[in-house]
Coordinates of C-alpha atoms in Angstrom, one line a residue:
M1352 CA 80.4 121.2 60.5
V1353 CA 79.6 123.0 63.6
D1354 CA 77.3 120.3 64.8
A1355 CA 79.8 117.6 63.8
A1356 CA 82.6 119.6 65.6
G1357 CA 80.4 120.0 68.6
C1358 CA 79.5 116.3 68.6
Q1359 CA 83.1 115.4 68.3
L1360 CA 84.0 117.8 71.1
R1361 CA 81.3 116.1 73.3
R1362 CA 82.8 112.7 72.4
C1363 CA 86.2 113.9 73.4
S1364 CA 84.9 115.3 76.6
K1365 CA 83.2 111.9 77.4
M1366 CA 86.3 110.0 76.5
S1367 CA 88.4 112.3 78.7
S1368 CA 86.1 111.6 81.6
I1369 CA 86.4 107.8 81.1
V1370 CA 90.2 108.1 81.0
L1371 CA 90.1 110.3 84.1
Y1372 CA 87.9 107.8 86.0
A1373 CA 90.2 104.9 84.9
L1374 CA 93.3 106.8 86.1
L1375 CA 91.5 107.6 89.3
F1376 CA 90.5 103.9 89.8
F1377 CA 94.1 102.8 89.0
T1378 CA 95.5 105.3 91.5
L1379 CA 93.1 104.2 94.2
S1380 CA 93.9 100.5 93.5
V1381 CA 97.6 101.2 93.8
T1382 CA 97.2 103.2 97.0
V1383 CA 95.0 100.5 98.6
S1384 CA 97.5 97.8 97.5
Q1385 CA 100.5 99.7 98.9
S1386 CA 98.7 100.5 102.2
K1387 CA 97.7 96.9 102.8
Q1388 CA 99.5 95.2 105.7
P1389 CA 102.2 92.8 104.5
N1390 CA 101.5 89.1 104.2
I1391 CA 103.6 86.7 106.3
V1392 CA 104.5 83.1 105.6
F1393 CA 106.3 81.2 108.4
V1394 CA 107.9 77.8 107.5
L1395 CA 108.9 76.0 110.7
T1396 CA 110.9 72.7 110.4
D1397 CA 111.4 70.1 113.2
D1398 CA 114.8 69.4 114.7
Q1399 CA 116.7 71.1 111.9
D1400 CA 120.1 72.0 113.2
V1401 CA 122.7 74.4 111.8
A1402 CA 125.8 72.7 113.2
L1403 CA 125.5 69.7 110.9
F1404 CA 125.1 71.4 107.5
G1405 CA 121.5 72.3 108.2
Y1406 CA 120.9 74.4 105.0
S1407 CA 122.8 72.2 102.6
P1408 CA 120.0 69.9 101.4
M1409 CA 117.7 72.8 100.6
P1410 CA 119.0 74.8 97.6
K1411 CA 115.6 76.1 96.7
A1412 CA 115.0 77.5 100.1
K1413 CA 118.4 79.2 100.0
A1414 CA 117.8 80.6 96.5
L1415 CA 114.2 81.7 97.2
I1416 CA 114.7 83.1 100.7
G1417 CA 118.3 83.5 101.7
D1418 CA 119.7 84.8 98.5
V1419 CA 117.0 87.4 98.1
G1420 CA 116.7 88.2 101.8
K1421 CA 118.7 88.0 105.0
T1422 CA 120.4 85.1 106.7
F1423 CA 121.1 85.1 110.5
T1424 CA 124.2 83.4 111.6
N1425 CA 123.4 83.7 115.4
M1426 CA 119.9 82.4 115.7
F1427 CA 119.1 80.4 118.8
V1428 CA 116.2 78.7 120.6
S1429 CA 115.2 79.4 124.2
S1430 CA 114.9 75.6 124.9
P1431 CA 116.3 72.6 123.0
L1432 CA 113.1 70.6 122.9
C1433 CA 110.0 70.7 120.7
C1434 CA 107.1 71.7 122.9
P1435 CA 108.9 74.3 125.2
S1436 CA 110.5 75.8 122.1
R1437 CA 107.3 76.0 120.1
S1438 CA 105.5 77.4 123.0
S1439 CA 108.1 80.1 123.2
I1440 CA 107.7 80.8 119.5
L1441 CA 103.9 81.1 119.8
T1442 CA 104.0 83.4 122.9
G1443 CA 107.3 85.3 122.6
K1444 CA 108.0 84.2 126.2
Y1445 CA 110.7 82.2 128.0
V1446 CA 109.8 78.8 129.4
H1447 CA 109.7 80.1 133.0
N1448 CA 106.8 82.4 131.9
H1449 CA 104.7 80.2 129.6
L1450 CA 105.5 77.1 131.8
A1451 CA 105.4 74.5 129.1
S1452 CA 108.5 72.7 130.4
N1453 CA 108.6 69.5 128.4
N1454 CA 106.7 67.4 125.8
S1455 CA 104.2 65.9 128.3
L1456 CA 100.8 67.0 129.5
T1457 CA 102.1 67.1 133.1
G1458 CA 104.9 69.3 131.7
N1459 CA 102.1 71.7 130.5
C1460 CA 102.4 70.9 126.8
S1461 CA 99.1 71.9 125.3
S1462 CA 97.5 71.2 128.7
P1463 CA 94.2 72.7 129.8
S1464 CA 96.1 75.4 131.8
W1465 CA 98.2 76.2 128.8
Q1466 CA 95.1 76.6 126.7
K1467 CA 93.4 78.8 129.2
G1468 CA 96.5 80.9 129.8
P1469 CA 99.5 81.4 127.4
E1470 CA 97.6 80.2 124.3
Q1471 CA 95.1 83.0 124.6
E1472 CA 97.9 85.5 124.1
A1473 CA 99.7 83.7 121.3
F1474 CA 100.7 85.9 118.3
P1475 CA 97.9 84.6 115.9
V1476 CA 95.3 86.0 118.2
Y1477 CA 96.6 89.5 117.7
L1478 CA 97.1 89.0 114.0
K1479 CA 93.5 88.0 113.5
K1480 CA 92.3 90.9 115.5
S1481 CA 94.3 93.2 113.2
G1482 CA 92.5 91.9 110.2
Y1483 CA 94.7 89.0 109.1
K1484 CA 93.3 85.8 107.5
T1485 CA 95.3 83.0 109.3
F1486 CA 96.1 79.5 108.3
F1487 CA 98.0 76.7 110.1
S1488 CA 99.0 73.3 108.9
G1489 CA 101.2 70.7 110.5
K1490 CA 102.7 70.0 113.9
Y1491 CA 101.6 72.3 116.6
L1492 CA 102.5 71.1 120.1
N1493 CA 103.4 67.5 120.9
Q1494 CA 100.3 66.7 123.0
Y1495 CA 97.8 68.6 120.8
G1496 CA 94.7 66.7 119.9
Q1497 CA 95.1 64.1 122.7
P1498 CA 92.1 63.4 124.9
G1499 CA 93.7 65.1 127.9
A1500 CA 94.4 68.2 125.7
G1501 CA 90.8 68.7 124.6
G1502 CA 90.9 66.3 121.6
V1503 CA 90.7 67.3 118.0
E1504 CA 87.8 69.6 118.7
H1505 CA 90.1 72.1 120.3
I1506 CA 91.1 74.8 117.8
P1507 CA 93.7 77.2 119.2
P1508 CA 92.4 80.8 119.2
G1509 CA 93.5 83.1 116.3
W1510 CA 93.4 80.6 113.5
D1511 CA 90.8 80.9 110.7
D1512 CA 91.8 77.7 108.8
W1513 CA 93.2 75.0 111.1
H1514 CA 94.9 71.7 110.0
G1515 CA 96.7 70.6 113.2
L1516 CA 98.6 67.3 113.5
V1517 CA 97.4 65.2 116.4
G1518 CA 100.5 64.4 118.6
N1519 CA 104.1 64.3 117.5
S1520 CA 105.7 64.4 114.1
R1521 CA 104.7 61.7 111.6
Y1522 CA 104.7 61.4 107.9
Y1523 CA 102.2 58.6 107.5
N1524 CA 99.5 57.0 109.6
Y1525 CA 98.4 60.1 111.6
S1526 CA 95.3 62.2 112.2
L1527 CA 94.7 65.9 111.6
S1528 CA 92.2 68.2 113.3
V1529 CA 90.7 70.0 110.3
N1530 CA 88.9 72.9 111.8
G1531 CA 87.9 70.7 114.8
K1532 CA 87.0 67.5 113.0
E1533 CA 89.3 64.4 112.8
E1534 CA 90.7 63.5 109.5
K1535 CA 92.6 60.1 109.4
H1536 CA 95.5 59.4 107.1
G1537 CA 97.2 56.1 106.1
D1538 CA 100.4 55.3 104.3
D1539 CA 99.7 56.1 100.7
Y1540 CA 102.3 58.7 99.4
K1541 CA 100.0 60.5 97.1
S1542 CA 97.2 61.1 99.6
D1543 CA 98.9 61.0 103.0
Y1544 CA 102.5 62.2 103.0
L1545 CA 102.2 65.1 105.5
T1546 CA 104.7 67.5 104.1
D1547 CA 102.9 67.4 100.8
I1548 CA 99.5 67.7 102.5
I1549 CA 100.8 70.9 104.2
H1550 CA 102.0 72.1 100.8
R1551 CA 98.8 71.4 98.9
R1552 CA 96.6 72.9 101.6
A1553 CA 98.6 76.1 101.8
L1554 CA 98.1 76.5 98.1
D1555 CA 94.4 75.9 98.5
F1556 CA 94.2 78.6 101.2
L1557 CA 96.1 81.0 99.0
N1558 CA 93.7 80.3 96.1
K1559 CA 90.8 81.5 98.3
Q1560 CA 92.5 84.9 99.0
N1561 CA 91.0 87.8 97.1
G1562 CA 93.4 90.6 98.1
D1563 CA 91.0 92.2 100.6
S1564 CA 92.9 91.2 103.7
P1565 CA 96.5 90.4 104.5
F1566 CA 97.2 86.7 105.4
F1567 CA 99.5 84.8 107.7
L1568 CA 100.4 81.1 106.9
M1569 CA 102.3 78.9 109.4
L1570 CA 103.6 75.8 107.7
S1571 CA 104.9 73.5 110.4
T1572 CA 106.5 70.4 108.8
P1573 CA 107.4 67.1 110.4
A1574 CA 110.8 67.2 108.6
C1575 CA 113.4 66.4 109.7
H1576 CA 112.2 64.8 112.9
E1577 CA 112.1 61.0 113.2
P1578 CA 110.8 58.6 111.9
F1579 CA 112.6 60.2 109.0
D1580 CA 110.3 59.0 106.3
S1581 CA 111.3 60.7 103.0
A1582 CA 109.2 60.9 99.9
P1583 CA 109.8 57.8 97.7
Q1584 CA 111.4 59.9 94.9
F1585 CA 114.2 60.9 97.3
L1586 CA 115.1 57.5 98.8
K1587 CA 118.4 57.3 96.8
N1588 CA 119.5 60.9 97.4
F1589 CA 122.7 61.6 99.4
T1590 CA 123.8 57.9 99.4
G1591 CA 127.4 58.8 99.7
D1592 CA 127.0 61.3 102.6
K1593 CA 127.9 60.8 106.2
A1594 CA 127.3 62.8 109.3
P1595 CA 130.0 65.4 109.7
R1596 CA 133.0 64.3 111.8
T1597 CA 133.2 67.5 113.7
K1598 CA 135.9 68.2 116.4
H1599 CA 133.5 66.9 119.0
F1600 CA 132.3 63.9 117.1
N1601 CA 132.9 60.5 118.8
I1602 CA 135.0 62.0 121.6
H1603 CA 134.4 61.7 125.3
G1604 CA 133.3 65.0 126.8
T1605 CA 135.5 65.8 129.7
D1606 CA 134.6 67.8 132.8
K1607 CA 131.0 67.9 131.7
H1608 CA 127.8 66.9 133.6
W1609 CA 127.3 63.2 134.5
L1610 CA 124.9 62.5 131.6
I1611 CA 127.7 63.3 129.1
E1612 CA 130.3 61.4 131.1
Q1613 CA 128.2 58.2 130.9
T1614 CA 128.4 57.9 127.1
I1615 CA 130.4 55.1 125.4
T1616 CA 133.6 56.3 123.6
P1617 CA 134.5 55.3 121.0
M1618 CA 130.9 54.7 119.9
P1619 CA 130.1 51.1 118.8
N1620 CA 130.2 50.5 115.0
D1621 CA 126.4 49.9 114.8
T1622 CA 125.8 53.3 116.5
I1623 CA 128.0 55.1 113.9
T1624 CA 126.2 53.3 111.1
M1625 CA 122.9 54.3 112.5
I1626 CA 124.1 57.9 112.9
D1627 CA 125.1 58.1 109.2
D1628 CA 121.8 56.6 108.1
Y1629 CA 119.9 59.1 110.2
F1630 CA 121.9 61.9 108.7
R1631 CA 121.0 60.9 105.2
S1632 CA 117.4 60.2 106.0
R1633 CA 116.9 63.6 107.8
W1634 CA 118.3 65.4 104.7
R1635 CA 115.9 63.5 102.4
T1636 CA 112.9 64.6 104.4
L1637 CA 113.9 68.2 103.9
L1638 CA 113.7 67.9 100.1
S1639 CA 109.9 67.9 100.2
V1640 CA 110.1 71.0 102.4
D1641 CA 112.3 72.6 99.7
D1642 CA 109.7 71.7 97.0
M1643 CA 107.0 73.2 99.3
I1644 CA 108.9 76.5 99.6
E1645 CA 109.2 76.6 95.8
G1646 CA 105.5 76.0 95.3
V1647 CA 104.4 78.7 97.8
V1648 CA 106.8 81.2 96.3
N1649 CA 105.6 80.6 92.8
K1650 CA 102.0 80.8 93.9
L1651 CA 102.6 84.2 95.7
K1652 CA 104.3 85.4 92.5
A1653 CA 101.4 84.4 90.4
M1654 CA 99.1 86.2 92.8
G1655 CA 101.1 89.4 92.6
E1656 CA 101.6 89.2 96.4
L1657 CA 105.3 88.1 96.6
D1658 CA 106.7 91.6 96.8
N1659 CA 104.4 92.3 99.8
T1660 CA 105.1 89.1 101.7
Y1661 CA 107.6 88.3 104.3
I1662 CA 108.8 84.7 104.3
F1663 CA 110.4 83.3 107.5
F1664 CA 112.3 80.0 107.6
S1665 CA 113.5 78.5 110.9
S1666 CA 113.4 75.4 113.2
D1667 CA 112.2 74.6 116.6
N1668 CA 115.5 73.3 117.9
G1669 CA 118.8 71.8 116.9
Y1670 CA 120.1 68.3 116.9
H1671 CA 123.2 66.2 117.4
L1672 CA 124.6 63.1 115.8
G1673 CA 127.6 61.7 117.7
Q1674 CA 128.8 64.9 119.3
F1675 CA 130.5 64.1 122.6
S1676 CA 129.5 60.5 121.8
L1677 CA 125.8 61.3 122.2
P1678 CA 124.2 59.0 119.6
Y1679 CA 121.2 61.2 118.4
D1680 CA 118.8 63.6 120.0
K1681 CA 118.6 67.2 121.3
R1682 CA 118.0 68.4 124.9
Q1683 CA 121.6 69.4 125.6
L1684 CA 123.0 72.8 126.5
Y1685 CA 125.6 72.8 123.7
D1686 CA 125.3 75.0 120.5
F1687 CA 124.5 72.0 118.3
D1688 CA 121.2 71.7 120.1
I1689 CA 120.2 75.4 120.4
R1690 CA 121.5 77.0 117.2
V1691 CA 119.0 76.9 114.4
P1692 CA 118.5 78.4 110.9
L1693 CA 116.8 81.7 110.2
M1694 CA 116.4 83.2 106.8
V1695 CA 113.9 86.0 105.9
R1696 CA 112.9 87.7 102.7
G1697 CA 110.4 90.5 102.3
P1698 CA 109.8 94.2 101.7
N1699 CA 112.8 96.4 102.4
I1700 CA 115.2 93.5 103.1
T1701 CA 118.4 93.7 101.2
A1702 CA 119.1 90.7 99.0
N1703 CA 121.8 88.3 100.0
S1704 CA 122.5 90.1 103.3
T1705 CA 123.7 88.6 106.5
S1706 CA 123.3 89.6 110.2
Q1707 CA 125.5 88.5 113.1
E1708 CA 123.1 89.9 115.7
T1709 CA 122.0 87.4 118.3
V1710 CA 118.4 86.5 117.7
V1711 CA 116.2 84.1 119.7
S1712 CA 113.0 82.2 119.0
I1713 CA 111.1 84.4 121.4
D1714 CA 111.7 87.3 119.0
L1715 CA 109.5 85.8 116.2
A1716 CA 106.1 86.6 117.8
P1717 CA 106.9 90.3 118.4
T1718 CA 108.4 90.6 114.9
F1719 CA 105.2 89.1 113.3
L1720 CA 103.1 91.6 115.2
E1721 CA 105.1 94.6 114.4
I1722 CA 105.1 93.6 110.7
G1723 CA 101.3 93.2 111.0
Q1724 CA 101.0 96.6 112.6
T1725 CA 98.9 95.2 115.4
G1726 CA 99.8 97.9 117.9
Q1727 CA 100.6 95.2 120.5
S1728 CA 103.1 96.5 123.1
P1729 CA 106.6 95.0 122.8
S1730 CA 107.0 95.2 126.6
G1731 CA 104.6 92.3 126.9
F1732 CA 107.0 89.9 125.2
D1733 CA 110.2 88.5 126.6
G1734 CA 111.5 88.7 123.0
M1735 CA 112.0 91.8 120.8
S1736 CA 111.0 92.5 117.3
I1737 CA 113.8 92.1 114.7
L1738 CA 112.1 94.2 112.0
K1739 CA 114.7 97.0 112.2
I1740 CA 117.5 94.4 111.8
L1741 CA 115.7 93.0 108.8
E1742 CA 115.5 96.4 107.2
T1743 CA 119.1 97.5 108.1
E1744 CA 121.7 97.1 105.3
T1745 CA 124.9 97.6 107.4
S1746 CA 124.5 94.2 109.1
G1747 CA 125.0 92.2 106.0
L1748 CA 126.7 92.5 102.7
T1749 CA 130.3 92.9 103.8
V1750 CA 130.4 89.8 106.0
G1751 CA 132.9 87.3 104.7
M1752 CA 132.7 83.6 105.2
E1753 CA 135.9 83.6 107.2
D1754 CA 134.2 85.7 109.8
L1755 CA 131.3 83.4 110.5
T1756 CA 131.0 81.0 113.4
P1757 CA 132.2 77.4 113.0
S1758 CA 128.6 76.2 113.3
F1759 CA 127.4 78.4 110.5
R1760 CA 130.4 77.6 108.3
L1761 CA 129.4 73.9 108.7
S1762 CA 125.9 74.7 107.5
A1763 CA 127.2 76.5 104.5
G1764 CA 129.2 73.4 103.5
L1765 CA 132.6 75.0 104.2
K1766 CA 135.5 73.5 106.1
H1767 CA 134.8 71.9 109.5
E1768 CA 137.4 74.1 111.2
A1769 CA 137.4 77.9 111.3
P1770 CA 140.6 80.0 111.2
P1771 CA 141.8 81.8 114.4
H1772 CA 139.3 84.6 115.1
T1773 CA 140.3 88.2 114.4
T1774 CA 138.0 91.2 114.4
S1775 CA 137.1 92.0 110.8
A1776 CA 135.9 95.1 109.0
A1777 CA 132.5 93.4 108.8
E1778 CA 132.3 93.0 112.6
E1779 CA 133.3 96.7 113.0
T1780 CA 130.1 97.7 111.2
N1781 CA 128.0 95.4 113.4
D1782 CA 127.8 96.7 117.0
F1783 CA 125.6 93.9 118.4
S1784 CA 123.3 96.6 119.5
F1785 CA 120.2 94.3 119.6
R1786 CA 121.1 92.2 122.6
N1787 CA 124.2 90.8 124.2
S1788 CA 122.7 88.0 126.4
F1789 CA 119.8 85.6 126.4
L1790 CA 118.5 82.6 128.4
I1791 CA 118.3 78.9 127.7
E1792 CA 116.1 76.7 129.9
Y1793 CA 115.6 73.0 130.0
F1794 CA 113.7 70.6 132.4
G1795 CA 114.7 67.0 132.2
E1796 CA 112.3 64.2 131.5
H1797 CA 112.4 60.7 132.9
M1798 CA 110.7 57.3 133.0
I1799 CA 110.3 54.7 135.7
S1800 CA 111.7 51.9 133.6
V1801 CA 113.6 52.0 130.3
F1802 CA 112.9 49.3 127.7
G1803 CA 116.0 47.1 127.2
C1804 CA 117.8 48.7 130.2
P1805 CA 116.5 47.0 133.4
Q1806 CA 119.4 48.5 135.3
Y1807 CA 117.8 51.9 135.0
K1808 CA 114.5 51.1 136.7
N1809 CA 113.6 53.9 139.1
E1810 CA 116.9 55.7 138.2
G1811 CA 115.1 58.6 136.5
M1812 CA 116.6 58.0 133.0
Y1813 CA 115.1 58.7 129.6
N1814 CA 115.7 58.4 125.8
C1815 CA 118.2 55.6 125.9
D1816 CA 119.6 53.8 122.8
A1817 CA 120.3 50.0 122.2
H1818 CA 123.5 50.3 124.2
C1819 CA 121.7 52.0 127.1
V1820 CA 123.4 55.3 126.5
C1821 CA 120.8 57.8 127.8
E1822 CA 120.3 61.4 126.6
D1823 CA 118.0 62.7 129.3
A1824 CA 117.3 62.3 133.0
W1825 CA 115.3 63.9 135.7
N1826 CA 118.1 66.1 136.7
N1827 CA 119.2 67.0 133.2
T1828 CA 117.7 70.3 134.3
Y1829 CA 119.6 73.5 133.7
G1830 CA 119.6 77.2 133.0
C1831 CA 122.2 78.8 130.8
I1832 CA 123.0 82.3 129.4
R1833 CA 124.8 83.1 126.2
Y1834 CA 126.8 86.4 126.4
E1835 CA 127.8 87.7 122.9
T1836 CA 129.6 90.9 121.9
Q1837 CA 132.3 91.7 119.3
K1838 CA 135.1 90.9 121.6
E1839 CA 133.7 88.2 124.0
S1840 CA 131.4 85.2 123.9
Y1841 CA 130.6 83.1 126.9
K1842 CA 128.2 80.4 127.9
Y1843 CA 127.4 79.8 131.5
C1844 CA 125.3 76.9 132.6
A1845 CA 124.1 75.8 136.1
L1846 CA 122.6 72.3 136.4
Q1847 CA 120.2 71.3 139.1
D1848 CA 121.8 67.9 139.8
H1849 CA 123.3 66.5 143.0
A1850 CA 126.6 68.2 142.3
N1851 CA 125.1 71.6 141.2
F1852 CA 127.5 71.2 138.3
V1853 CA 128.5 74.3 136.4
E1854 CA 129.8 74.4 132.8
V1855 CA 131.4 77.6 131.4
Y1856 CA 132.8 78.0 127.8
D1857 CA 134.8 80.7 126.1
M1858 CA 132.9 80.5 122.8
K1859 CA 135.3 82.8 120.9
N1860 CA 138.3 80.6 121.6
D1861 CA 136.5 77.3 122.1
P1862 CA 133.5 77.2 119.7
Y1863 CA 133.2 73.5 120.0
E1864 CA 132.8 73.7 123.8
L1865 CA 135.6 71.2 124.5
K1866 CA 137.1 72.9 127.6
N1867 CA 135.0 73.7 130.7
I1868 CA 136.6 76.8 132.3
A1869 CA 134.3 76.8 135.4
K1870 CA 137.3 76.0 137.6
T1871 CA 139.9 78.2 135.9
A1872 CA 138.0 81.4 134.9
P1873 CA 138.5 84.6 136.9
P1874 CA 136.0 84.7 139.9
E1875 CA 134.8 88.2 138.8
L1876 CA 133.8 86.8 135.4
L1877 CA 132.0 83.8 136.9
T1878 CA 130.2 86.1 139.4
K1879 CA 128.9 88.4 136.6
L1880 CA 127.7 85.5 134.5
S1881 CA 126.0 83.8 137.4
E1882 CA 124.2 87.1 138.4
E1883 CA 123.0 87.5 134.8
L1884 CA 121.7 83.9 134.8
A1885 CA 119.8 84.7 138.0
N1886 CA 118.3 87.9 136.5
L1887 CA 117.2 86.4 133.3
S1888 CA 115.7 83.4 135.0
L1889 CA 113.3 85.7 136.8
C1890 CA 112.8 88.2 134.0
S1891 CA 109.4 89.0 132.3
G1892 CA 108.6 91.3 129.5
A1893 CA 110.7 94.5 129.3
T1894 CA 113.0 93.3 132.1
C1895 CA 114.2 90.6 129.7
H1896 CA 115.3 93.3 127.2
K1897 CA 118.0 94.8 129.4
K1898 CA 121.5 94.5 128.1
M1899 CA 124.1 92.9 130.3
R1900 CA 127.0 95.0 131.5
S1901 CA 130.2 94.5 129.6
L1902 CA 132.5 91.7 130.7
E1903 CA 135.5 93.2 128.9
G1904 CA 138.6 93.1 131.1
L1905 CA 137.3 90.4 133.4
N1906 CA 139.0 87.5 131.5

């Protein structure tokens, strides 16, 4: 009995040790898991506006990101064109600091000087140094992969797994640089459709992760950029929809710069037909992005990584379809071209929350690096991290739809017109403490001759439609500031054209930018706005973070 009891005691002691070791291992595993830097997924669409119902065709994205995270109603880009905007996203800098002024090599888009300079300090470089496994798939910069930009052999620094599109957005018949080697694609949906390629390769990358390191994925889709090739299963979606007939649709812009004044109003019937077709086609391309977001979220959940992953969804610039009788494009200073979506889910973000803080594309890079705990100084960026806003509850849940801007109301599928603005309880809880002004910069492009429009030879015009309505020109070059507080909202734009034309809008009372008040606003107000434009046009790093003095009482 004694021996048996002793043996039993020894067995109990051994079992207790096993249990103790198991508990210790479990505790260490949980501690390691909790201490690991968060993962980040960044979905970037192309030309997805907010002003024309930008979120509406993407119910999965809204349910899987917005409804369980935070939606920003005042998200803007620093330039309304692909390459300058994407360069700002990558570097966290304004155009005047990274110097990628347009979509051409001569405009520094993925040029050798860009690659030797700003690209070396893009956010993925610091994430990789901080231990992140990094993955990129899709459109990078418009000139990427071209012979003058180093060809497909050039892999931008900071990326472990690289699948970069050569050139501008395409859905079929394109080439990818796959870790420095060219991969050609044709026109077969199953093997070539680019959005689906991005989706599948993101899942492949996730399959290779073993939990030892955090990861960053940038999924840069061609949608909803032209040529608007949707997946075949979506060709019949949205057949009854038309482009929104907003207050500024098919009207002639008055007291605006000459490029707006040269439009045809009312627009020809074939132009309106084309606009409606483009609207439907753009939405259809986004359905594949919606499926991709669902696939990635499901994969993260299966991996047990979803709760430790931030997912960002945004676009590189806005878009217009018939506003001020401009047929279709971007490049303009108005909100329909500079306001874009931003939804974020992740650790410590309150579900179904909303922020009215003014956020800009230059804020994404410093945000990623703060999430990644890289230690990179925020003073080196023109933008600022929004992590504190993401984790703040007071900026969200009480915001009513009646308090949102007209542009955001449109994106939510609400009425086209907003009620007269009054300060709400929701706005009282949001002090706009993050920033109250930011800069928009654009440098016009031109061609020597325009196909189909011989009258424009050597006139410096660009991007003209079948009726020779042009949407860009050499002197469509401007700088603007947006000033935004609870009580005031102004846009001040100075153009570098022959007339040194100025456009100023009271965005609180004129959200559709119908009335230019440059000639009627108080001189003190115009002086303050002009001074702020001059300051921001020269700012760098921390000097871009200074808040503008209040304009209250100057109107």
